[in-house]
Coordinates of C-alpha atoms and ligand atoms in Angstrom, one line a residue:
M9 CA 117.3 105.6 100.7
S10 CA 114.3 104.4 102.5
I11 CA 114.3 102.0 105.5
Y12 CA 112.4 99.6 103.2
D13 CA 115.3 99.4 100.8
Q14 CA 117.3 97.6 103.4
F15 CA 114.8 94.8 103.2
Q16 CA 114.3 94.9 99.5
V17 CA 110.8 96.2 99.7
R18 CA 109.6 98.9 97.4
T19 CA 107.5 101.9 98.6
I20 CA 104.4 102.7 96.7
I21 CA 102.3 105.8 95.9
N22 CA 99.1 105.3 97.8
A23 CA 96.3 107.0 95.9
K24 CA 93.6 104.7 97.2
G25 CA 93.4 105.9 100.8
P26 CA 94.3 104.4 104.1
S27 CA 93.4 100.7 103.3
T28 CA 95.0 98.0 105.4
R29 CA 96.3 96.1 102.3
L30 CA 98.3 99.2 101.3
S31 CA 99.7 99.7 104.9
G32 CA 97.2 102.4 106.0
G33 CA 98.5 106.0 105.8
F34 CA 101.5 107.6 107.3
L35 CA 102.1 109.1 110.6
D36 CA 102.5 112.8 111.4
P37 CA 106.0 113.3 112.8
E38 CA 104.5 114.3 116.1
V39 CA 102.8 110.9 116.4
S40 CA 105.9 109.0 115.4
A41 CA 107.9 111.0 118.0
A42 CA 105.4 110.3 120.7
M43 CA 105.6 106.5 119.9
A44 CA 109.4 106.6 120.0
E45 CA 109.3 108.3 123.4
A46 CA 106.6 105.9 124.7
A47 CA 109.0 103.0 123.7
T48 CA 111.7 104.3 126.1
H49 CA 109.7 103.6 129.3
C50 CA 107.7 100.7 130.8
V51 CA 104.2 101.2 132.2
D52 CA 101.4 99.1 133.7
M53 CA 99.2 98.3 130.7
A54 CA 95.9 98.4 132.7
E55 CA 96.9 101.9 133.9
L56 CA 97.7 102.9 130.3
Q57 CA 94.3 101.7 129.1
A58 CA 92.6 103.6 132.0
G59 CA 94.4 106.8 130.8
A60 CA 93.3 106.1 127.2
S61 CA 89.8 105.5 128.5
K62 CA 89.6 109.1 129.8
V63 CA 90.7 110.6 126.5
I64 CA 88.4 108.4 124.5
A65 CA 85.4 109.1 126.8
E66 CA 86.0 112.8 126.4
V67 CA 86.3 112.7 122.6
T68 CA 83.4 110.3 121.9
G69 CA 81.0 111.1 124.8
A70 CA 81.2 107.4 125.8
E71 CA 81.4 106.2 129.5
A72 CA 84.7 104.4 128.7
G73 CA 86.9 103.2 126.0
I74 CA 90.1 101.3 125.1
V75 CA 92.7 101.3 122.4
T76 CA 92.5 98.1 120.4
S77 CA 94.7 96.6 117.6
G78 CA 92.2 97.8 115.0
A79 CA 88.5 98.2 114.5
A80 CA 88.1 94.5 113.7
A81 CA 89.7 93.6 117.1
G82 CA 87.3 96.1 118.7
L83 CA 84.4 94.1 117.2
L84 CA 85.8 90.9 118.5
L85 CA 86.3 92.3 122.0
G86 CA 82.9 94.0 121.9
T87 CA 81.1 90.8 120.9
A88 CA 83.0 88.9 123.6
A89 CA 81.9 91.5 126.1
C90 CA 78.2 91.2 125.1
I91 CA 78.4 87.4 125.4
A92 CA 80.4 86.9 128.6
G93 CA 79.5 90.1 130.6
L94 CA 81.5 90.2 133.8
D95 CA 81.5 86.4 134.3
P96 CA 85.2 85.2 134.4
G97 CA 84.0 81.6 133.8
K98 CA 82.3 82.5 130.6
M99 CA 85.2 84.6 129.5
G100 CA 87.5 81.6 130.0
R101 CA 85.3 79.3 127.9
L102 CA 85.0 81.5 124.8
P103 CA 84.9 80.7 121.9
D104 CA 82.9 77.7 123.2
T105 CA 79.5 79.4 123.7
L106 CA 77.6 76.3 124.8
G107 CA 74.9 77.3 127.2
M108 CA 75.5 81.1 126.7
K109 CA 73.4 83.6 124.8
R110 CA 75.3 83.6 121.6
E111 CA 73.2 84.9 118.8
V112 CA 74.2 88.2 117.1
I113 CA 71.5 89.7 114.9
M114 CA 72.7 91.5 111.8
V115 CA 71.0 93.0 108.7
R116 CA 71.8 90.7 105.7
S117 CA 72.8 93.6 103.4
Q118 CA 75.4 94.7 106.0
R119 CA 77.2 91.3 105.9
N120 CA 80.9 91.9 105.0
F121 CA 84.3 90.3 105.3
Y122 CA 85.0 91.9 108.7
D123 CA 82.1 90.2 110.4
H124 CA 84.5 87.3 110.8
A125 CA 85.7 89.2 113.9
V126 CA 82.2 88.8 115.5
R127 CA 82.1 85.1 114.6
T128 CA 85.6 84.5 116.1
T129 CA 84.1 84.8 119.6
G130 CA 81.8 81.8 119.0
A131 CA 78.9 84.0 118.3
R132 CA 76.4 82.8 115.6
L133 CA 75.2 85.4 113.2
V134 CA 71.5 85.6 112.6
E135 CA 70.7 87.5 109.4
V136 CA 67.5 89.5 108.9
G137 CA 65.9 91.3 106.0
L138 CA 66.1 91.0 102.3
A139 CA 68.2 93.5 100.4
D140 CA 65.7 94.1 97.7
R141 CA 67.1 97.6 96.8
Y142 CA 70.5 96.1 96.0
A143 CA 69.0 93.5 93.7
G144 CA 67.3 96.2 91.7
A145 CA 64.0 94.5 92.2
G146 CA 62.7 97.1 94.6
V147 CA 63.4 99.8 97.1
R148 CA 63.2 98.1 100.5
D149 CA 65.8 96.6 102.8
A150 CA 65.7 95.3 106.4
E151 CA 63.3 97.1 108.7
A152 CA 63.4 97.6 112.4
W153 CA 60.4 95.3 113.1
E154 CA 62.3 92.4 111.6
I155 CA 65.1 92.9 114.1
A156 CA 62.6 93.2 116.9
E157 CA 60.9 90.0 115.8
E158 CA 64.3 88.1 115.7
I159 CA 65.3 89.0 119.2
G160 CA 64.9 86.1 121.6
D161 CA 66.3 84.4 124.7
Q162 CA 69.5 83.5 122.8
T163 CA 70.2 87.0 121.6
A164 CA 73.5 88.5 122.8
A165 CA 73.7 91.6 120.7
V166 CA 72.6 93.4 117.5
F167 CA 75.5 94.2 115.2
Y168 CA 75.2 97.2 112.9
V169 CA 77.6 98.4 110.2
A170 CA 77.4 102.1 109.9
G171 CA 77.6 103.6 106.4
G172 CA 75.9 106.3 104.3
N173 CA 73.6 103.7 102.9
S174 CA 72.9 101.6 106.0
Q175 CA 69.3 100.6 106.7
P176 CA 67.4 100.7 108.9
P177 CA 68.6 104.0 110.5
L178 CA 70.6 103.3 113.7
P179 CA 68.2 105.2 116.1
E180 CA 65.4 102.8 115.0
V181 CA 67.7 99.8 115.6
T182 CA 68.8 100.9 119.0
R183 CA 65.2 101.6 120.0
V184 CA 64.0 98.1 119.2
A185 CA 67.1 96.4 120.7
H186 CA 66.9 98.4 123.9
A187 CA 63.2 97.6 124.3
S188 CA 64.4 94.0 124.9
G189 CA 67.5 95.0 126.8
I190 CA 69.9 94.0 124.0
P191 CA 73.1 96.0 123.4
V192 CA 74.0 97.3 119.9
I193 CA 77.5 97.1 118.6
V194 CA 78.4 99.5 115.7
D195 CA 81.2 99.0 113.2
A196 CA 82.2 102.6 112.4
A197 CA 85.7 101.7 111.2
G198 CA 85.6 103.9 108.2
Q199 CA 83.1 106.5 109.2
L200 CA 85.6 109.4 109.8
P201 CA 85.6 112.2 108.8
P202 CA 83.3 114.0 109.7
A203 CA 84.8 114.2 113.2
G204 CA 81.2 114.5 114.5
N205 CA 80.8 110.8 113.9
L206 CA 83.1 110.1 116.9
K207 CA 80.1 111.1 119.0
R208 CA 77.2 110.4 116.7
F209 CA 76.6 106.6 116.9
L210 CA 76.8 106.6 120.7
A211 CA 74.4 109.5 120.7
E212 CA 72.1 107.5 118.5
G213 CA 72.0 104.8 121.2
A214 CA 74.9 102.5 120.3
D215 CA 76.3 100.6 123.4
L216 CA 79.6 100.0 121.7
V217 CA 81.3 101.5 118.7
A218 CA 84.5 100.5 117.0
F219 CA 86.7 102.9 115.0
S220 CA 89.8 102.2 113.0
G221 CA 92.9 104.1 114.3
G222 CA 94.9 103.4 111.1
K223 CA 92.5 105.0 108.7
A224 CA 91.4 108.7 108.9
I225 CA 92.5 109.3 112.5
G226 CA 96.1 108.9 111.4
G227 CA 97.2 106.6 114.2
P228 CA 99.5 103.6 114.0
Q229 CA 98.3 101.2 111.2
G230 CA 97.5 98.5 113.7
S231 CA 95.4 100.6 116.1
G232 CA 91.7 101.2 116.8
I233 CA 89.2 102.4 119.4
L234 CA 86.4 100.6 121.2
A235 CA 84.1 103.0 123.1
G236 CA 80.9 102.6 124.9
K237 CA 79.1 101.5 128.1
R238 CA 81.3 101.1 131.2
D239 CA 80.4 97.5 132.0
L240 CA 80.9 96.3 128.4
I241 CA 84.3 98.1 128.1
M242 CA 85.3 96.6 131.5
S243 CA 84.5 93.1 130.1
A244 CA 86.3 93.9 126.8
V245 CA 89.4 95.0 128.5
L246 CA 89.4 92.0 130.9
Q247 CA 89.3 89.8 127.8
H248 CA 92.1 91.8 126.2
L249 CA 94.7 92.4 128.8
D250 CA 97.4 90.0 129.8
L251 CA 96.3 88.7 133.3
D252 CA 99.3 86.7 134.3
I253 CA 99.1 87.9 137.9
Y254 CA 98.0 86.7 141.4
W255 CA 94.5 87.9 142.6
E256 CA 96.0 89.5 145.7
Q257 CA 98.7 91.2 143.7
W258 CA 96.3 92.6 141.1
D259 CA 95.2 96.2 141.7
P260 CA 93.7 97.5 138.4
P261 CA 92.6 101.2 138.1
Q262 CA 89.0 101.3 139.4
S263 CA 87.9 103.8 136.7
L264 CA 88.3 101.0 134.1
I265 CA 88.1 97.7 136.0
D266 CA 86.1 97.5 139.2
K267 CA 87.7 94.4 140.8
H268 CA 85.1 94.2 143.6
R269 CA 82.5 93.2 141.0
L270 CA 84.4 90.1 139.9
I271 CA 84.1 86.7 141.7
G272 CA 87.6 85.9 140.6
A273 CA 90.4 86.8 138.2
P274 CA 89.7 86.1 134.5
R275 CA 92.5 84.3 132.7
H276 CA 93.9 85.5 129.4
G277 CA 90.8 85.9 127.3
I278 CA 89.8 85.5 123.7
G279 CA 91.1 89.0 122.9
R280 CA 94.6 88.3 124.2
P281 CA 95.9 87.6 120.6
C282 CA 94.7 91.1 119.7
K283 CA 97.5 92.6 121.9
V284 CA 98.3 96.3 121.6
G285 CA 101.7 97.7 122.6
K286 CA 102.3 100.8 124.7
E287 CA 103.7 102.6 121.6
T288 CA 100.4 101.9 119.7
V289 CA 98.3 103.2 122.6
I290 CA 100.2 106.5 122.9
G291 CA 100.4 106.9 119.1
L292 CA 96.7 106.5 118.8
L293 CA 95.9 109.0 121.5
V294 CA 98.2 111.6 120.1
A295 CA 96.8 111.1 116.6
L296 CA 93.3 111.3 118.0
R297 CA 94.0 114.6 119.6
K298 CA 95.5 116.0 116.3
F299 CA 92.5 114.6 114.4
I300 CA 90.0 116.5 116.5
A301 CA 92.2 119.6 116.6
E302 CA 91.8 120.1 112.8
T303 CA 88.4 121.1 111.6
D304 CA 86.7 119.0 108.8
E305 CA 86.9 122.2 106.6
D306 CA 90.7 122.6 107.1
R307 CA 91.3 118.9 106.5
S308 CA 89.2 119.0 103.3
R309 CA 91.1 122.2 102.1
R310 CA 94.4 120.5 102.7
F311 CA 93.4 117.5 100.6
K312 CA 91.7 119.7 98.0
G313 CA 95.2 121.3 97.4
L314 CA 96.7 117.9 96.5
I315 CA 93.8 117.1 94.2
Q316 CA 94.1 120.5 92.5
R317 CA 97.8 119.8 91.8
L318 CA 96.9 116.4 90.4
Q319 CA 94.3 117.9 88.2
A320 CA 96.7 120.6 86.9
A321 CA 99.4 117.9 86.3
L322 CA 96.9 115.8 84.4
T323 CA 95.9 118.6 82.0
G324 CA 96.0 117.4 78.4
V325 CA 95.6 113.7 79.4
D326 CA 94.3 111.7 76.4
H327 CA 91.0 109.7 76.2
A328 CA 89.8 110.6 79.7
R329 CA 87.6 113.2 81.4
I330 CA 88.6 114.5 84.8
Q331 CA 86.0 115.1 87.5
V332 CA 86.8 116.4 91.0
T333 CA 84.3 115.6 93.7
G334 CA 84.2 117.6 96.9
G335 CA 82.8 117.0 100.4
T336 CA 84.9 116.1 103.5
A337 CA 87.0 113.7 101.4
P338 CA 87.7 115.2 98.0
K339 CA 88.7 112.9 95.2
L340 CA 89.7 113.0 91.5
E341 CA 87.9 110.7 89.1
L342 CA 89.3 109.8 85.7
H343 CA 86.4 108.8 83.4
L344 CA 88.0 106.8 80.5
A345 CA 86.6 107.2 77.0
K346 CA 85.5 104.2 75.1
E347 CA 88.4 104.5 72.6
A348 CA 91.0 104.7 75.3
P349 CA 94.0 102.3 74.8
R350 CA 93.2 100.6 78.1
T351 CA 90.1 99.8 80.2
A352 CA 89.9 101.3 83.7
M353 CA 90.9 97.9 85.2
E354 CA 93.9 97.6 82.8
L355 CA 95.0 101.2 83.7
C356 CA 94.9 100.3 87.4
V357 CA 96.9 97.2 86.9
A358 CA 99.5 99.0 84.7
L359 CA 99.9 101.7 87.3
E360 CA 100.3 99.2 90.1
R361 CA 102.9 97.2 88.2
G362 CA 104.8 100.3 87.1
S363 CA 107.7 102.1 88.6
P364 CA 106.9 104.0 90.7
S365 CA 104.0 101.7 91.7
V366 CA 100.9 103.8 91.9
H367 CA 97.8 102.4 93.6
P368 CA 94.5 104.2 92.7
D369 CA 91.1 103.3 94.1
P370 CA 89.7 100.6 91.8
S371 CA 86.2 100.5 93.3
R372 CA 84.6 101.9 90.2
V373 CA 86.6 100.3 87.4
R374 CA 83.6 98.4 86.2
N375 CA 82.0 101.8 85.3
G376 CA 85.2 102.9 83.5
V377 CA 86.3 105.2 86.3
V378 CA 89.6 105.3 88.1
V379 CA 89.6 107.2 91.4
F380 CA 92.5 109.0 93.1
S381 CA 92.2 109.8 96.8
P382 CA 94.6 112.4 98.3
W383 CA 94.3 110.9 101.8
C384 CA 97.7 109.0 101.8
M385 CA 99.5 111.1 99.1
R386 CA 102.8 112.5 100.1
D387 CA 103.6 116.0 99.0
E388 CA 105.6 115.0 95.9
D389 CA 103.0 112.5 94.7
P390 CA 100.4 114.4 92.6
E391 CA 102.9 115.2 89.8
R392 CA 104.4 111.7 89.9
I393 CA 101.0 110.1 89.5
A394 CA 100.2 112.3 86.5
A395 CA 103.5 111.4 84.9
A396 CA 102.7 107.7 85.3
V397 CA 99.1 108.0 84.0
K398 CA 99.6 110.1 80.9
P399 CA 101.8 107.7 78.8
L400 CA 99.4 104.8 79.7
L401 CA 96.5 106.6 78.0
R402 CA 98.3 107.5 74.8
Y403 CA 98.4 105.4 71.6
Ligands
PLP15 C1 88.6 98.9 107.7 C2 87.3 98.3 108.2 C3 87.3 97.4 109.3 C4 88.6 96.9 109.9 O1 89.3 98.0 110.6 P1 90.8 97.7 111.1 O2 91.1 98.9 111.9 O3 91.6 97.5 109.9 O4 90.7 96.4 111.9 C5 86.1 96.9 109.8 N1 85.0 97.3 109.2 C6 84.9 98.2 108.2 C7 83.6 98.6 107.6 C8 86.1 98.7 107.6 O5 86.0 99.6 106.6

């Protein structure tokens, strides 16, 4: 019996990885225990975020950081910080950006569904560059000089989505942005592992970086990290925290919020709907510690073990070739033969609708490939997946 049975919800086998649609991954018992314990006391949320800031600073090399309700929330808060700075009046007016610097420059080929978080603040995205390489027409994409040329007196920030394929390279982007005093916000939501990326983007000059807590870090599904420059983090947390408090009464921890630099108390800001609970903050911090305690090699070996079991259980599968890919995130690919009884898309759909419901990674179905990721597999899953796949590929 699972807790989900009580609410007539079925559990699924997640072979796609920690995607939000499939509820992220699952928590290590140590993380759930920490969250349960955190729930039994009350704390001052500003103090809790100041404690989180110390841990995040240590782990990322940033000056400061906060726990957010996901990477997307971090992008919203980070953009709001770049627009409003430490001005409580501006904070209060967002998302009305009339009279404020409100343009956020972004490479056109990096546009994605999550940039809604940036636009939520009232920012206006300004796209640069032509993604010629994606059209198949050529090899080029946006170049740093195009970003430099677009920077003007309305520019609040440059927004950069990190990825193996992102162009131009981040160090070139931060160089041209900083030459005009413009901060760079990096979406690194899915850029872990390798764990070295916790430090990398800041080391390459990013002023703010957002990570997802519910993906590889293994934190609560609705958690994330925003790390970076002290003033920007101070602005972000001011627009995030609940500030239903008298000015004279308010005594925030100075390491995170330097009250003396404010002309007055900001009100609940644009980030207030992105609230994080104390359990989430503690869960994320404990998960983060566990994530960096395990080496990339050990993590990869652990996942490889699940993939090897899946491969063994799939032995003799009809009309498909198995290929295992390595690296920090090993995967198993099922390359379907032309004469297979189902297309890759049809196999995915049949697996999802089956019982148990198995969700593979469908990102390559157009090429006839169904991918299985070990990231969110439970120990009993590899054999159950193979048992579901085999009959579906038999005539
Ligand atoms: C997952 C993801 C996000 C959103 O992260 P959440 O933690 O779910 O808010 C943003 N950007 C990219 C590139 C992502 O992959």
